[in-house]
Amino acid sequence: VAELMRLSQGNPLVLRLRVESICQTLRPGELPELAALRKMPPGLDGYLEDLCGPLDETPGSEAADVFLSLLTLAKAPLQRSDLSDLAPELSDAAVWKRTLTKLSRIVLGDGQELGFVLSHPCLKDFFTDRMAASKAGLYRDRFLAYGRRSWQHLLAGRVSPQQVSAYLLACFVAHLREAEADPSEFIALLSEPWLRAWRAREQGYVGFLRDAALIREIAEKADRQRISKGLCPVHMVGVVRALLFEYSVSDMSAHLYPELLTVLLQEGFWSPQRALAAIRYHAPNNLDPNFEQLLGAVVDYLPKEYIREAASLAVERARIPNSYDRSILRIAPQLARTFPDEALRLTYDLPP
């Protein structure tokens, strides 16, 4: 126990990782040798050195270094398809298999159903703190090049809206902002292709509206800075375009009625995912009196993977002061049947 405390330095994450690592080397009922434990270096640094070796120095570890660097700087889980474009070093099947095996204790996901992420936020902080600024810049450039290349392919029709990476849809604007890209590059995304890509991905417009609002803020800030220097604003067209998209999409969502939603679902014109995305636009700040009926219209059509999202929407509505919304009562039976533990926990989250 004393040696495990020395190795973990009181860090629960390191303790878990060390115990898992040690147990994998033992037969059932066997205990580790004290002498072997004493040879292991302490702390997270020591564990990762044992696991990966000095990543920048060990021969054959380039692929592991690339993979960890990308996961460290990524802003969301990465799919295998993202890595195919971001990391040519991982294209060889044998190299990829060895890399996954080597890092299996600190990386979660399968790259298809679940994207790859580091298994704990502390690991992300650890690798970020130890990454040289020049190295981080090179990997951030990879994300930018990937996003710009994909955007050009979408504009040229070489990829369809359905083929645009979910990671890029969610994070490309954030990568551009991190790189302090010119406002014109953001404004270019206020387009029909980007709107269609978002709609194809989430069957709604929430993601696009989020991008549009952020791009409008960036354009307005850039023009304010120009005005303060005695220069003419040059991004007003982008501001107007963003507002037009926001108002037009808002208008589409504002004219959604329970009866219409029921017909769209019954006739198969809308998927449950798209219907829920449309309802999400009404919450939590919009006190639309139809919200309870809208959620009630869609709840019976929802597959179980969307029950949690519907429940969270209902809770958000219930927390709005003076809303008197009873949507949570409509979703409660489905939640209890599908996720009974969460249904019980939900009762503690509701306002009195």
PDB file of N, CA and C in Angstrom, residues 213-266:
ATOM      1  N   ALA A 213     -24.398  33.400 -34.819  1.00  0.00           N
ATOM      2  CA  ALA A 213     -24.326  34.399 -33.746  1.00  0.00           C
ATOM      3  C   ALA A 213     -22.875  34.724 -33.401  1.00  0.00           C
ATOM      4  N   LEU A 214     -22.032  33.698 -33.348  1.00  0.00           N
ATOM      5  CA  LEU A 214     -20.624  33.922 -33.015  1.00  0.00           C
ATOM      6  C   LEU A 214     -19.921  34.703 -34.132  1.00  0.00           C
ATOM      7  N   ILE A 215     -20.208  34.353 -35.383  1.00  0.00           N
ATOM      8  CA  ILE A 215     -19.583  35.048 -36.520  1.00  0.00           C
ATOM      9  C   ILE A 215     -20.021  36.506 -36.553  1.00  0.00           C
ATOM     10  N   ARG A 216     -21.276  36.758 -36.237  1.00  0.00           N
ATOM     11  CA  ARG A 216     -21.750  38.144 -36.194  1.00  0.00           C
ATOM     12  C   ARG A 216     -20.987  38.941 -35.135  1.00  0.00           C
ATOM     13  N   GLU A 217     -20.762  38.340 -33.966  1.00  0.00           N
ATOM     14  CA  GLU A 217     -20.003  39.017 -32.908  1.00  0.00           C
ATOM     15  C   GLU A 217     -18.574  39.312 -33.360  1.00  0.00           C
ATOM     16  N   ILE A 218     -17.970  38.362 -34.055  1.00  0.00           N
ATOM     17  CA  ILE A 218     -16.592  38.554 -34.527  1.00  0.00           C
ATOM     18  C   ILE A 218     -16.524  39.693 -35.538  1.00  0.00           C
ATOM     19  N   ALA A 219     -17.480  39.726 -36.477  1.00  0.00           N
ATOM     20  CA  ALA A 219     -17.504  40.781 -37.491  1.00  0.00           C
ATOM     21  C   ALA A 219     -17.754  42.148 -36.859  1.00  0.00           C
ATOM     22  N   GLU A 220     -18.682  42.211 -35.912  1.00  0.00           N
ATOM     23  CA  GLU A 220     -18.972  43.480 -35.244  1.00  0.00           C
ATOM     24  C   GLU A 220     -17.756  43.975 -34.458  1.00  0.00           C
ATOM     25  N   LYS A 221     -17.078  43.074 -33.771  1.00  0.00           N
ATOM     26  CA  LYS A 221     -15.896  43.464 -33.000  1.00  0.00           C
ATOM     27  C   LYS A 221     -14.790  43.989 -33.922  1.00  0.00           C
ATOM     28  N   ALA A 222     -14.588  43.313 -35.056  1.00  0.00           N
ATOM     29  CA  ALA A 222     -13.557  43.757 -35.992  1.00  0.00           C
ATOM     30  C   ALA A 222     -13.864  45.150 -36.533  1.00  0.00           C
ATOM     31  N   ASP A 223     -15.128  45.409 -36.822  1.00  0.00           N
ATOM     32  CA  ASP A 223     -15.493  46.736 -37.335  1.00  0.00           C
ATOM     33  C   ASP A 223     -15.366  47.807 -36.257  1.00  0.00           C
ATOM     34  N   ARG A 224     -15.704  47.475 -35.010  1.00  0.00           N
ATOM     35  CA  ARG A 224     -15.538  48.451 -33.922  1.00  0.00           C
ATOM     36  C   ARG A 224     -14.066  48.830 -33.766  1.00  0.00           C
ATOM     37  N   GLN A 225     -13.200  47.839 -33.905  1.00  0.00           N
ATOM     38  CA  GLN A 225     -11.769  48.120 -33.804  1.00  0.00           C
ATOM     39  C   GLN A 225     -11.309  49.026 -34.939  1.00  0.00           C
ATOM     40  N   ARG A 226     -11.829  48.798 -36.140  1.00  0.00           N
ATOM     41  CA  ARG A 226     -11.472  49.653 -37.270  1.00  0.00           C
ATOM     42  C   ARG A 226     -11.980  51.076 -37.064  1.00  0.00           C
ATOM     43  N   ILE A 227     -13.193  51.214 -36.582  1.00  0.00           N
ATOM     44  CA  ILE A 227     -13.765  52.539 -36.345  1.00  0.00           C
ATOM     45  C   ILE A 227     -12.951  53.289 -35.289  1.00  0.00           C
ATOM     46  N   SER A 228     -12.519  52.587 -34.239  1.00  0.00           N
ATOM     47  CA  SER A 228     -11.720  53.235 -33.187  1.00  0.00           C
ATOM     48  C   SER A 228     -10.388  53.756 -33.713  1.00  0.00           C
ATOM     49  N   LYS A 229      -9.941  53.186 -34.847  1.00  0.00           N
ATOM     50  CA  LYS A 229      -8.683  53.640 -35.457  1.00  0.00           C
ATOM     51  C   LYS A 229      -8.917  54.642 -36.587  1.00  0.00           C
ATOM     52  N   GLY A 230     -10.174  55.077 -36.722  1.00  0.00           N
ATOM     53  CA  GLY A 230     -10.499  56.038 -37.758  1.00  0.00           C
ATOM     54  C   GLY A 230     -10.676  55.432 -39.132  1.00  0.00           C
ATOM     55  N   LEU A 231     -10.873  54.115 -39.204  1.00  0.00           N
ATOM     56  CA  LEU A 231     -11.048  53.425 -40.480  1.00  0.00           C
ATOM     57  C   LEU A 231     -12.522  53.097 -40.706  1.00  0.00           C
ATOM     58  N   CYS A 232     -12.868  52.861 -41.955  1.00  0.00           N
ATOM     59  CA  CYS A 232     -14.249  52.512 -42.288  1.00  0.00           C
ATOM     60  C   CYS A 232     -14.521  51.037 -41.966  1.00  0.00           C
ATOM     61  N   PRO A 233     -15.720  50.733 -41.489  1.00  0.00           N
ATOM     62  CA  PRO A 233     -16.074  49.318 -41.264  1.00  0.00           C
ATOM     63  C   PRO A 233     -16.180  48.588 -42.597  1.00  0.00           C
ATOM     64  N   VAL A 234     -15.710  47.348 -42.624  1.00  0.00           N
ATOM     65  CA  VAL A 234     -15.710  46.592 -43.890  1.00  0.00           C
ATOM     66  C   VAL A 234     -16.471  45.261 -43.783  1.00  0.00           C
ATOM     67  N   HIS A 235     -17.015  44.971 -42.591  1.00  0.00           N
ATOM     68  CA  HIS A 235     -17.652  43.671 -42.406  1.00  0.00           C
ATOM     69  C   HIS A 235     -19.163  43.774 -42.176  1.00  0.00           C
ATOM     70  N   MET A 236     -19.760  44.926 -42.533  1.00  0.00           N
ATOM     71  CA  MET A 236     -21.188  45.103 -42.302  1.00  0.00           C
ATOM     72  C   MET A 236     -22.018  44.111 -43.100  1.00  0.00           C
ATOM     73  N   VAL A 237     -21.540  43.757 -44.292  1.00  0.00           N
ATOM     74  CA  VAL A 237     -22.273  42.769 -45.099  1.00  0.00           C
ATOM     75  C   VAL A 237     -22.365  41.446 -44.338  1.00  0.00           C
ATOM     76  N   GLY A 238     -21.280  41.044 -43.678  1.00  0.00           N
ATOM     77  CA  GLY A 238     -21.293  39.812 -42.898  1.00  0.00           C
ATOM     78  C   GLY A 238     -22.251  39.889 -41.733  1.00  0.00           C
ATOM     79  N   VAL A 239     -22.300  41.049 -41.061  1.00  0.00           N
ATOM     80  CA  VAL A 239     -23.223  41.229 -39.936  1.00  0.00           C
ATOM     81  C   VAL A 239     -24.665  41.100 -40.422  1.00  0.00           C
ATOM     82  N   VAL A 240     -24.968  41.759 -41.532  1.00  0.00           N
ATOM     83  CA  VAL A 240     -26.330  41.709 -42.079  1.00  0.00           C
ATOM     84  C   VAL A 240     -26.684  40.283 -42.516  1.00  0.00           C
ATOM     85  N   ARG A 241     -25.728  39.615 -43.145  1.00  0.00           N
ATOM     86  CA  ARG A 241     -25.980  38.238 -43.596  1.00  0.00           C
ATOM     87  C   ARG A 241     -26.282  37.332 -42.403  1.00  0.00           C
ATOM     88  N   ALA A 242     -25.503  37.481 -41.330  1.00  0.00           N
ATOM     89  CA  ALA A 242     -25.728  36.666 -40.132  1.00  0.00           C
ATOM     90  C   ALA A 242     -27.113  36.925 -39.557  1.00  0.00           C
ATOM     91  N   LEU A 243     -27.502  38.195 -39.486  1.00  0.00           N
ATOM     92  CA  LEU A 243     -28.813  38.535 -38.943  1.00  0.00           C
ATOM     93  C   LEU A 243     -29.936  37.972 -39.811  1.00  0.00           C
ATOM     94  N   LEU A 244     -29.760  38.039 -41.117  1.00  0.00           N
ATOM     95  CA  LEU A 244     -30.786  37.496 -42.013  1.00  0.00           C
ATOM     96  C   LEU A 244     -30.952  35.998 -41.815  1.00  0.00           C
ATOM     97  N   PHE A 245     -29.826  35.291 -41.705  1.00  0.00           N
ATOM     98  CA  PHE A 245     -29.911  33.852 -41.450  1.00  0.00           C
ATOM     99  C   PHE A 245     -30.589  33.590 -40.107  1.00  0.00           C
ATOM    100  N   GLU A 246     -30.181  34.336 -39.075  1.00  0.00           N
ATOM    101  CA  GLU A 246     -30.752  34.116 -37.742  1.00  0.00           C
ATOM    102  C   GLU A 246     -32.259  34.356 -37.751  1.00  0.00           C
ATOM    103  N   TYR A 247     -32.691  35.452 -38.374  1.00  0.00           N
ATOM    104  CA  TYR A 247     -34.119  35.769 -38.375  1.00  0.00           C
ATOM    105  C   TYR A 247     -34.919  34.800 -39.227  1.00  0.00           C
ATOM    106  N   SER A 248     -34.370  34.418 -40.388  1.00  0.00           N
ATOM    107  CA  SER A 248     -35.121  33.521 -41.269  1.00  0.00           C
ATOM    108  C   SER A 248     -35.273  32.138 -40.658  1.00  0.00           C
ATOM    109  N   VAL A 249     -34.182  31.623 -40.053  1.00  0.00           N
ATOM    110  CA  VAL A 249     -34.255  30.310 -39.416  1.00  0.00           C
ATOM    111  C   VAL A 249     -35.141  30.376 -38.180  1.00  0.00           C
ATOM    112  N   SER A 250     -35.038  31.477 -37.427  1.00  0.00           N
ATOM    113  CA  SER A 250     -35.901  31.639 -36.252  1.00  0.00           C
ATOM    114  C   SER A 250     -37.362  31.660 -36.665  1.00  0.00           C
ATOM    115  N   ASP A 251     -37.647  32.309 -37.788  1.00  0.00           N
ATOM    116  CA  ASP A 251     -39.022  32.391 -38.259  1.00  0.00           C
ATOM    117  C   ASP A 251     -39.564  31.012 -38.627  1.00  0.00           C
ATOM    118  N   MET A 252     -38.699  30.168 -39.229  1.00  0.00           N
ATOM    119  CA  MET A 252     -39.129  28.810 -39.568  1.00  0.00           C
ATOM    120  C   MET A 252     -39.495  28.028 -38.308  1.00  0.00           C
ATOM    121  N   SER A 253     -38.665  28.180 -37.257  1.00  0.00           N
ATOM    122  CA  SER A 253     -38.921  27.439 -36.019  1.00  0.00           C
ATOM    123  C   SER A 253     -40.113  28.007 -35.266  1.00  0.00           C
ATOM    124  N   ALA A 254     -40.332  29.328 -35.414  1.00  0.00           N
ATOM    125  CA  ALA A 254     -41.411  29.959 -34.662  1.00  0.00           C
ATOM    126  C   ALA A 254     -42.779  29.506 -35.149  1.00  0.00           C
ATOM    127  N   HIS A 255     -42.863  29.019 -36.384  1.00  0.00           N
ATOM    128  CA  HIS A 255     -44.141  28.596 -36.933  1.00  0.00           C
ATOM    129  C   HIS A 255     -44.323  27.075 -36.855  1.00  0.00           C
ATOM    130  N   LEU A 256     -43.820  26.495 -35.797  1.00  0.00           N
ATOM    131  CA  LEU A 256     -43.966  25.060 -35.578  1.00  0.00           C
ATOM    132  C   LEU A 256     -45.091  24.836 -34.567  1.00  0.00           C
ATOM    133  N   TYR A 257     -46.088  24.051 -34.956  1.00  0.00           N
ATOM    134  CA  TYR A 257     -47.236  23.805 -34.088  1.00  0.00           C
ATOM    135  C   TYR A 257     -47.346  22.312 -33.805  1.00  0.00           C
ATOM    136  N   PRO A 258     -47.896  21.933 -32.652  1.00  0.00           N
ATOM    137  CA  PRO A 258     -47.984  20.510 -32.278  1.00  0.00           C
ATOM    138  C   PRO A 258     -48.684  19.666 -33.336  1.00  0.00           C
ATOM    139  N   GLU A 259     -49.790  20.169 -33.897  1.00  0.00           N
ATOM    140  CA  GLU A 259     -50.529  19.394 -34.891  1.00  0.00           C
ATOM    141  C   GLU A 259     -49.685  19.150 -36.144  1.00  0.00           C
ATOM    142  N   LEU A 260     -48.949  20.193 -36.566  1.00  0.00           N
ATOM    143  CA  LEU A 260     -48.086  20.054 -37.737  1.00  0.00           C
ATOM    144  C   LEU A 260     -46.953  19.064 -37.447  1.00  0.00           C
ATOM    145  N   LEU A 261     -46.393  19.159 -36.259  1.00  0.00           N
ATOM    146  CA  LEU A 261     -45.290  18.273 -35.900  1.00  0.00           C
ATOM    147  C   LEU A 261     -45.756  16.820 -35.892  1.00  0.00           C
ATOM    148  N   THR A 262     -46.941  16.571 -35.380  1.00  0.00           N
ATOM    149  CA  THR A 262     -47.479  15.208 -35.344  1.00  0.00           C
ATOM    150  C   THR A 262     -47.635  14.639 -36.757  1.00  0.00           C
ATOM    151  N   VAL A 263     -48.166  15.447 -37.679  1.00  0.00           N
ATOM    152  CA  VAL A 263     -48.341  14.995 -39.065  1.00  0.00           C
ATOM    153  C   VAL A 263     -46.986  14.716 -39.716  1.00  0.00           C
ATOM    154  N   LEU A 264     -46.017  15.604 -39.494  1.00  0.00           N
ATOM    155  CA  LEU A 264     -44.689  15.428 -40.088  1.00  0.00           C
ATOM    156  C   LEU A 264     -44.042  14.127 -39.620  1.00  0.00           C
ATOM    157  N   LEU A 265     -44.266  13.771 -38.364  1.00  0.00           N
ATOM    158  CA  LEU A 265     -43.700  12.531 -37.831  1.00  0.00           C
ATOM    159  C   LEU A 265     -44.479  11.314 -38.319  1.00  0.00           C
ATOM    160  N   GLN A 266     -45.812  11.396 -38.282  1.00  0.00           N
ATOM    161  CA  GLN A 266     -46.639  10.258 -38.685  1.00  0.00           C
ATOM    162  C   GLN A 266     -46.415   9.892 -40.150  1.00  0.00           C
TER     163      GLN A 266
END
